[in-house]
Amino acid sequence: TEKAEVSRGLENVYIKATSLTYIDGERGILRYRGYDINDLANNATYEEVVHLMLYGELPNSEQLKRVKDVLNSSYEVPEDVLRVMEVLPKDSEPVALMEAGLAALATHEKEFKWKERDREKALEIIGKVSTITANVYRVKQGLTPRVPSPGESYAKSFLEATFSKSFTSQESSMMDKFLVLYADHEVPASTTAALVTASTLSDMYSCMVSAITALKGPLHGGAMEAAFRQFKEIGDPSKVDDWFERTIVKGGNRLMGFGHRVYRTYDPRGKIFKSMAEVAAQGEARKYLEIAEKLETLGVKHFESKKIYPNTDFYAGILMYGLGFPDFMFTPLFALSRTLGWLAHVVEYVDEQHRLIRPRALYVGPGKREFVPLNQRK
Ligand code: CMC
């Protein structure tokens, strides 16, 4: 053990093999099962990506219909799940509310067994997470709970349940692309947390709760909201230079929505979100886009030597804000999309390479000491 070294933050530690997601951090490439993220964002729906990740291939139309049928029939949750969420304080932390919904759902899963309908189970959970996420918004706004209606598109059913109004196909397509872009990203902290839980052969809902609690922090999923709050704090494009100088250059604060453990260049998802926001952002969202673009230019220049670039969370919030979501919903939205990645990874792990995850801690405390009875201690 004397030779053991701690890898701080588990940097460059491989905890599993995967056929799900490939990241080339130097070149800014992201692929799901070999397909470039740009191709998927432009051409595939979330349901197609769900099939790709869980079953290994893009679906044919029959397989796609099956995925949609299972999702559509999984939106219903036991009534007490929504009641639990409803009785919690309206000013609850939104991610905590989502955790409560998932934990309530877990109470209905009494005899979970792995390797029995794993992928089917994952699909059902993806359906139910739509209901829970929509109701995080509804509960916080004091609206009565609502279950997504079965329909043609998971994204559209989710939007309509959340806001109880109809959305155009262009709007639902934005939501759909958001879901595709956030669906998986190899093994960030949240997925690692899910894997640790899965490795003990706990159940899938518990994996979800582990993942979402890890997602919440501002260094991970909370970054989308934190980045957007910076744009709000700046308030006007004319104030960007001054803010950057004061807060980042002199203040030494982190620029949220910038930097990544793996990418040493632009995050390809960030680029896609930026171009989507350029097309779609109007009104207030347009103003935040202008602020973000100015901030990006300053940030990229300032952090050039450290290779810190905008990540996916930098522009994504602007798009979601444009669709009508307040910023407190950004992390729940991330979780909604990432449910697929979390579950695809735990299923891959348990099915193909399961072993208890049990790392070591390098002991650096004192050597053996004589025990001193209480009355003799100073
Ligand atoms: N602003 C200013 N400095 C930064 C930033 C940033 N956003 N990111 C990294 N650095 C600096 C950091 O201060 C350190 O400098 P030095 O070596 O001089 O002390 C150096 O870069 C390395 O930082 P680190 O924290 O050791 O690097 P990491 O690989 O642990 O960081 C990170 C990854 C994502 C935690 C970090 O870049 C960060 O805090 N970014 C802001 C939060 C954020 O946007 N998170 C979203 C991550 S991507 C998607 C997601 O998970 O949602």
Coordinates of C-alpha atoms and ligand atoms in Angstrom, one line a residue:
T1 CA 0.0 0.0 0.0
E2 CA 2.9 2.4 0.5
K3 CA 3.1 2.7 -3.3
A4 CA -0.6 3.4 -3.7
E5 CA -1.4 6.8 -5.1
V6 CA -4.7 8.7 -4.7
S7 CA -6.2 9.9 -8.0
R8 CA -7.8 13.1 -6.9
G9 CA -11.3 13.4 -8.3
L10 CA -10.7 9.9 -9.8
E11 CA -9.3 11.7 -12.8
N12 CA -8.5 9.3 -15.7
V13 CA -9.7 6.3 -13.7
Y14 CA -11.8 3.9 -15.8
I15 CA -14.5 2.3 -13.7
K16 CA -16.2 0.3 -16.5
A17 CA -16.1 -0.5 -20.2
T18 CA -18.9 1.0 -22.2
S19 CA -20.4 0.8 -25.7
L20 CA -22.7 3.7 -24.9
T21 CA -20.9 7.0 -25.2
Y22 CA -17.5 8.0 -26.6
I23 CA -15.9 11.4 -25.8
D24 CA -12.8 12.7 -27.4
G25 CA -12.0 15.7 -25.1
E26 CA -9.2 17.0 -27.2
R27 CA -11.1 17.2 -30.4
G28 CA -14.5 17.9 -29.0
I29 CA -16.2 14.8 -30.3
L30 CA -19.2 13.1 -28.7
R31 CA -20.9 10.0 -30.0
Y32 CA -23.7 7.7 -28.7
R33 CA -23.0 4.1 -29.8
G34 CA -20.9 5.4 -32.7
Y35 CA -23.3 8.1 -34.0
D36 CA -22.1 11.7 -33.9
I37 CA -24.1 13.9 -31.5
N38 CA -24.7 16.4 -34.3
D39 CA -26.2 13.7 -36.5
L40 CA -28.4 12.6 -33.7
A41 CA -29.5 16.1 -32.7
N42 CA -30.4 16.9 -36.3
N43 CA -32.1 13.7 -37.3
A44 CA -33.2 11.5 -34.4
T45 CA -35.9 11.9 -31.9
Y46 CA -35.5 11.3 -28.2
E47 CA -37.4 8.0 -28.5
E48 CA -35.0 6.8 -31.2
V49 CA -32.1 7.6 -28.9
V50 CA -33.8 5.8 -26.1
H51 CA -33.9 2.7 -28.2
L52 CA -30.4 3.2 -29.4
M53 CA -29.0 3.4 -25.9
L54 CA -31.0 0.7 -24.3
Y55 CA -31.2 -1.8 -27.1
G56 CA -28.0 -1.0 -29.0
E57 CA -29.4 0.0 -32.4
L58 CA -31.5 2.8 -33.9
P59 CA -35.0 1.4 -34.1
N60 CA -36.9 0.4 -37.2
S61 CA -40.5 1.8 -37.2
E62 CA -41.9 -1.2 -35.5
Q63 CA -39.4 -1.0 -32.7
L64 CA -39.9 2.7 -32.4
K65 CA -43.6 2.1 -32.0
R66 CA -43.0 -0.3 -29.2
V67 CA -40.8 2.2 -27.3
K68 CA -43.5 4.8 -27.7
D69 CA -46.2 2.4 -26.6
V70 CA -44.3 1.5 -23.4
L71 CA -43.5 5.2 -22.6
N72 CA -47.1 6.2 -23.2
S73 CA -48.4 3.5 -20.9
S74 CA -45.9 4.4 -18.2
Y75 CA -46.8 8.0 -17.5
E76 CA -49.3 7.0 -14.8
V77 CA -47.8 6.9 -11.3
P78 CA -49.4 5.8 -8.1
E79 CA -51.6 8.6 -6.8
D80 CA -49.7 8.9 -3.5
V81 CA -46.5 9.8 -5.4
L82 CA -48.0 13.0 -6.6
R83 CA -49.7 13.5 -3.3
V84 CA -46.3 13.3 -1.5
M85 CA -44.9 15.9 -3.8
E86 CA -48.0 18.1 -3.4
V87 CA -47.9 18.2 0.4
L88 CA -44.2 19.3 0.6
P89 CA -43.6 23.0 0.9
K90 CA -44.0 25.0 -2.4
D91 CA -40.6 26.6 -1.8
S92 CA -38.9 23.2 -1.6
E93 CA -35.7 22.9 -3.4
P94 CA -36.8 21.6 -6.8
V95 CA -34.3 18.8 -7.1
A96 CA -35.2 17.6 -3.5
L97 CA -38.8 17.6 -4.6
M98 CA -37.9 15.4 -7.6
E99 CA -35.9 13.1 -5.2
A100 CA -39.0 12.9 -3.0
G101 CA -41.1 11.9 -6.0
L102 CA -38.6 9.2 -7.0
A103 CA -38.2 7.9 -3.5
A104 CA -42.0 7.7 -3.2
L105 CA -42.1 5.7 -6.4
A106 CA -39.5 3.4 -5.0
T107 CA -41.8 2.5 -2.1
H108 CA -44.0 0.7 -4.7
E109 CA -41.1 -1.4 -6.0
K110 CA -41.1 -4.1 -3.4
E111 CA -39.2 -7.0 -5.0
F112 CA -36.8 -5.6 -7.5
K113 CA -34.7 -8.1 -9.3
W114 CA -31.9 -7.3 -11.7
K115 CA -31.6 -9.1 -15.1
E116 CA -35.4 -9.5 -15.3
R117 CA -36.8 -7.0 -17.8
D118 CA -34.1 -4.5 -17.0
R119 CA -34.5 -2.5 -20.3
E120 CA -38.3 -2.7 -20.0
K121 CA -38.1 -1.4 -16.4
A122 CA -35.8 1.4 -17.6
L123 CA -38.3 2.4 -20.2
E124 CA -41.1 2.5 -17.6
I125 CA -39.0 4.7 -15.3
I126 CA -38.2 7.1 -18.2
G127 CA -42.0 7.4 -18.7
K128 CA -42.6 8.0 -15.0
V129 CA -39.8 10.5 -14.6
S130 CA -41.6 12.7 -17.2
T131 CA -44.6 12.8 -14.8
I132 CA -42.4 13.5 -11.8
T133 CA -40.5 16.3 -13.5
A134 CA -43.6 18.0 -14.9
N135 CA -45.0 18.0 -11.4
V136 CA -41.9 19.6 -9.8
Y137 CA -42.9 22.6 -11.9
R138 CA -46.6 22.3 -11.2
V139 CA -46.3 21.8 -7.4
K140 CA -43.9 24.7 -7.1
Q141 CA -46.3 26.9 -9.1
G142 CA -49.3 25.8 -6.9
L143 CA -50.9 24.0 -9.8
T144 CA -52.8 20.7 -9.5
P145 CA -50.7 17.7 -10.5
R146 CA -51.1 16.4 -14.0
V147 CA -50.0 13.3 -15.8
P148 CA -48.6 13.5 -19.4
S149 CA -51.1 12.3 -22.0
P150 CA -50.1 9.5 -24.3
G151 CA -49.1 11.0 -27.6
E152 CA -46.7 11.0 -30.6
S153 CA -43.8 12.6 -28.8
Y154 CA -42.4 12.2 -25.3
A155 CA -41.1 15.8 -25.4
K156 CA -44.5 17.2 -26.4
S157 CA -46.4 15.2 -23.8
F158 CA -44.0 16.4 -21.2
L159 CA -44.3 20.1 -22.2
E160 CA -48.1 20.0 -22.4
A161 CA -48.4 18.3 -19.0
T162 CA -46.0 20.8 -17.4
F163 CA -47.7 23.9 -18.7
S164 CA -51.2 22.7 -19.5
K165 CA -51.2 24.3 -22.9
S166 CA -50.4 23.1 -26.4
F167 CA -47.0 23.5 -28.0
T168 CA -46.1 23.9 -31.7
S169 CA -44.1 21.1 -33.3
Q170 CA -41.2 23.5 -33.6
E171 CA -41.3 24.1 -29.8
S172 CA -41.6 20.4 -29.0
S173 CA -38.7 19.7 -31.3
M174 CA -36.5 22.1 -29.3
M175 CA -37.5 20.2 -26.1
D176 CA -36.8 16.9 -28.0
K177 CA -33.3 18.1 -29.0
F178 CA -32.6 19.1 -25.5
L179 CA -33.4 15.6 -24.3
V180 CA -31.2 14.1 -27.0
L181 CA -28.3 16.3 -26.2
Y182 CA -28.3 15.7 -22.4
A183 CA -29.2 12.0 -22.7
D184 CA -25.8 10.6 -21.8
H185 CA -22.2 11.7 -21.2
E186 CA -20.2 8.7 -20.2
V187 CA -19.5 8.6 -16.4
P188 CA -19.8 12.0 -14.8
A189 CA -20.3 12.2 -11.0
S190 CA -24.1 11.4 -11.2
T191 CA -23.7 8.3 -13.4
T192 CA -20.8 7.2 -11.2
A193 CA -23.1 7.5 -8.1
A194 CA -25.7 5.5 -9.9
L195 CA -23.1 2.8 -10.7
V196 CA -21.9 2.6 -7.2
T197 CA -25.4 2.0 -6.0
A198 CA -26.1 -0.5 -8.8
S199 CA -22.9 -2.4 -7.9
T200 CA -24.4 -3.3 -4.5
L201 CA -27.4 -4.8 -6.5
S202 CA -29.7 -2.2 -4.9
D203 CA -32.7 -1.4 -7.1
M204 CA -33.0 1.0 -10.2
Y205 CA -35.0 3.6 -8.3
S206 CA -32.3 3.8 -5.7
C207 CA -29.8 4.3 -8.5
M208 CA -31.9 7.2 -9.8
V209 CA -32.0 8.8 -6.4
S210 CA -28.2 8.4 -6.0
A211 CA -27.6 9.9 -9.4
I212 CA -29.9 12.9 -9.0
T213 CA -28.5 13.9 -5.6
A214 CA -25.1 13.9 -7.1
L215 CA -26.3 15.8 -10.2
K216 CA -27.7 18.7 -8.1
G217 CA -24.4 20.4 -7.2
P218 CA -23.2 23.6 -9.1
L219 CA -20.1 21.8 -10.4
H220 CA -22.3 19.3 -12.3
G221 CA -26.0 19.6 -13.2
G222 CA -26.5 22.8 -11.2
A223 CA -24.2 24.6 -13.6
M224 CA -27.0 25.3 -16.2
E225 CA -28.9 27.3 -13.6
A226 CA -25.8 28.9 -12.2
A227 CA -24.7 30.0 -15.7
F228 CA -28.1 31.5 -16.4
R229 CA -28.1 33.3 -13.0
Q230 CA -24.9 34.9 -14.1
F231 CA -26.6 36.2 -17.3
K232 CA -29.4 37.5 -15.1
E233 CA -27.1 39.1 -12.7
I234 CA -25.2 40.9 -15.5
G235 CA -28.6 42.0 -16.8
D236 CA -27.5 43.9 -19.9
P237 CA -25.0 43.3 -22.7
S238 CA -23.4 46.6 -22.0
K239 CA -22.4 45.4 -18.6
V240 CA -20.6 42.3 -19.5
D241 CA -17.1 43.7 -19.7
D242 CA -17.3 45.3 -16.3
W243 CA -18.8 42.3 -14.7
F244 CA -16.2 39.9 -16.2
E245 CA -13.3 42.1 -15.0
R246 CA -14.8 42.5 -11.5
T247 CA -16.1 39.0 -10.9
I248 CA -13.9 36.7 -12.9
V249 CA -10.6 38.5 -13.5
K250 CA -10.3 40.3 -10.2
G251 CA -12.8 38.4 -8.1
G252 CA -11.3 35.0 -9.1
N253 CA -14.8 33.4 -9.2
R254 CA -15.5 30.5 -11.5
L255 CA -17.2 31.3 -14.8
M256 CA -20.2 28.9 -14.6
G257 CA -21.0 27.0 -17.8
F258 CA -17.2 27.0 -18.6
G259 CA -14.7 24.2 -18.2
H260 CA -14.9 20.5 -18.2
R261 CA -12.9 17.5 -16.8
V262 CA -12.8 15.8 -20.2
Y263 CA -13.1 18.5 -22.9
R264 CA -10.1 20.7 -23.6
T265 CA -11.9 22.5 -26.4
Y266 CA -15.5 23.5 -27.2
D267 CA -18.1 21.0 -25.9
P268 CA -19.9 20.0 -29.1
R269 CA -23.3 20.1 -27.3
G270 CA -22.6 23.7 -26.3
K271 CA -22.1 24.6 -30.0
I272 CA -25.4 23.0 -30.9
F273 CA -27.3 24.8 -28.1
K274 CA -25.7 28.1 -29.1
S275 CA -26.9 27.7 -32.7
M276 CA -30.4 26.6 -31.6
A277 CA -30.6 29.6 -29.3
E278 CA -29.5 31.9 -32.1
V279 CA -32.5 30.8 -34.1
A280 CA -35.0 30.5 -31.4
A281 CA -34.3 33.1 -28.7
Q282 CA -36.6 36.0 -28.5
G283 CA -37.3 38.9 -26.1
E284 CA -35.6 38.4 -22.7
A285 CA -34.0 35.2 -23.9
R286 CA -32.4 37.1 -26.8
K287 CA -31.0 39.6 -24.4
Y288 CA -29.5 36.7 -22.3
L289 CA -28.1 35.2 -25.5
E290 CA -26.3 38.5 -26.3
I291 CA -24.9 38.6 -22.8
A292 CA -23.7 35.0 -23.1
E293 CA -22.1 35.5 -26.5
K294 CA -20.1 38.5 -25.2
L295 CA -19.2 36.5 -22.1
E296 CA -18.1 33.6 -24.2
T297 CA -15.7 35.8 -26.2
L298 CA -14.1 37.2 -23.0
G299 CA -14.0 33.8 -21.3
V300 CA -12.4 31.9 -24.2
K301 CA -9.7 34.6 -24.4
H302 CA -9.1 34.8 -20.7
F303 CA -8.9 31.1 -20.1
E304 CA -7.1 30.2 -23.4
S305 CA -3.9 28.9 -21.7
K306 CA -5.9 26.7 -19.3
K307 CA -8.0 25.3 -22.2
I308 CA -11.3 26.2 -20.6
Y309 CA -14.2 26.6 -23.0
P310 CA -18.0 26.8 -22.8
N311 CA -19.6 23.5 -21.8
T312 CA -23.1 22.3 -22.6
D313 CA -24.7 24.2 -19.7
F314 CA -23.6 27.6 -21.0
Y315 CA -26.3 28.1 -23.6
A316 CA -28.8 25.3 -22.8
G317 CA -30.6 27.4 -20.1
I318 CA -31.3 30.2 -22.6
L319 CA -33.2 27.8 -24.8
M320 CA -35.2 26.3 -21.9
Y321 CA -36.0 29.7 -20.6
G322 CA -37.2 30.6 -24.1
L323 CA -39.6 27.6 -23.9
G324 CA -41.1 29.0 -20.7
F325 CA -39.1 27.2 -18.0
P326 CA -38.0 29.2 -15.0
D327 CA -34.4 28.6 -14.1
F328 CA -35.2 26.5 -11.0
M329 CA -36.4 23.8 -13.5
F330 CA -33.0 23.5 -15.3
T331 CA -31.5 20.8 -13.1
P332 CA -34.8 18.7 -13.1
L333 CA -34.8 19.0 -16.9
F334 CA -31.2 17.8 -17.0
A335 CA -32.3 14.8 -14.8
L336 CA -35.3 14.1 -17.0
S337 CA -33.0 13.7 -20.0
R338 CA -30.1 12.0 -18.2
T339 CA -32.4 9.3 -16.7
L340 CA -31.7 7.5 -20.0
G341 CA -27.9 7.6 -19.6
W342 CA -28.0 6.7 -15.9
L343 CA -30.2 3.6 -16.5
A344 CA -28.4 2.6 -19.7
H345 CA -25.1 2.6 -17.8
V346 CA -26.4 0.7 -14.8
V347 CA -28.0 -1.9 -17.0
E348 CA -24.8 -2.3 -19.1
Y349 CA -22.8 -2.6 -15.9
V350 CA -25.0 -5.1 -14.1
D351 CA -25.7 -7.2 -17.2
E352 CA -22.2 -7.4 -18.6
Q353 CA -19.6 -6.6 -16.1
H354 CA -21.0 -6.5 -12.6
R355 CA -18.7 -6.4 -9.6
L356 CA -19.1 -4.6 -6.3
I357 CA -17.5 -1.1 -6.6
R358 CA -15.3 -0.8 -3.5
P359 CA -12.3 1.5 -3.9
R360 CA -9.7 2.1 -1.2
A361 CA -8.7 5.1 0.8
L362 CA -5.0 5.6 1.5
Y363 CA -4.5 5.8 5.2
V364 CA -2.3 8.8 6.2
G365 CA -3.2 9.1 9.9
P366 CA -1.0 8.3 12.9
G367 CA 0.5 4.8 13.4
K368 CA -0.5 2.5 16.3
R369 CA -1.1 4.4 19.5
E370 CA -1.7 3.3 23.1
F371 CA -5.3 3.8 24.3
V372 CA -5.6 6.4 27.0
P373 CA -8.5 5.9 29.5
L374 CA -10.9 8.9 29.7
N375 CA -9.8 10.0 33.2
Q376 CA -6.2 10.1 32.1
R377 CA -6.7 12.3 29.1
K378 CA -5.7 15.9 29.2
Ligands
CMC1 N1 -13.9 29.3 -14.3 C1 -12.6 29.6 -13.9 N2 -11.6 28.8 -13.7 C2 -11.8 27.5 -13.9 C3 -13.1 27.0 -14.4 C4 -14.1 28.0 -14.6 N3 -15.3 27.6 -15.0 N4 -13.0 25.7 -14.6 C5 -11.8 25.3 -14.2 N5 -11.1 26.4 -13.8 C6 -9.7 26.4 -13.4 C7 -9.5 26.1 -12.0 O1 -9.6 27.2 -11.2 C8 -8.1 25.5 -11.9 O2 -7.2 26.5 -12.0 P1 -5.7 26.3 -11.3 O3 -5.1 25.1 -11.9 O4 -5.1 27.6 -11.6 O5 -6.1 26.2 -9.8 C9 -8.1 24.7 -13.3 O6 -9.0 25.4 -14.1 C10 -8.5 23.2 -13.1 O7 -9.8 23.2 -12.4 P2 -10.3 21.9 -11.7 O8 -11.5 22.4 -10.8 O9 -9.2 21.1 -11.0 O10 -10.8 21.1 -12.9 P3 -11.9 20.0 -12.9 O11 -11.5 19.1 -14.0 O12 -12.1 19.4 -11.6 O13 -13.1 20.9 -13.3 C11 -15.3 21.6 -13.6 C12 -14.2 20.6 -14.0 C13 -16.5 21.3 -14.5 C14 -15.7 21.3 -12.1 C15 -14.8 23.0 -13.6 O14 -14.5 23.4 -14.9 C16 -15.9 24.1 -13.2 O15 -16.0 24.3 -11.9 N6 -16.7 24.7 -14.1 C17 -17.8 25.5 -13.7 C18 -19.0 24.7 -13.4 C19 -19.6 24.1 -14.6 O16 -19.8 24.8 -15.6 N7 -19.9 22.8 -14.5 C20 -20.5 22.0 -15.6 C21 -19.6 20.9 -16.0 S1 -20.1 20.3 -17.6 C22 -21.6 19.6 -17.7 C23 -22.3 19.2 -16.4 O17 -21.8 18.3 -15.7 O18 -23.3 19.7 -16.2

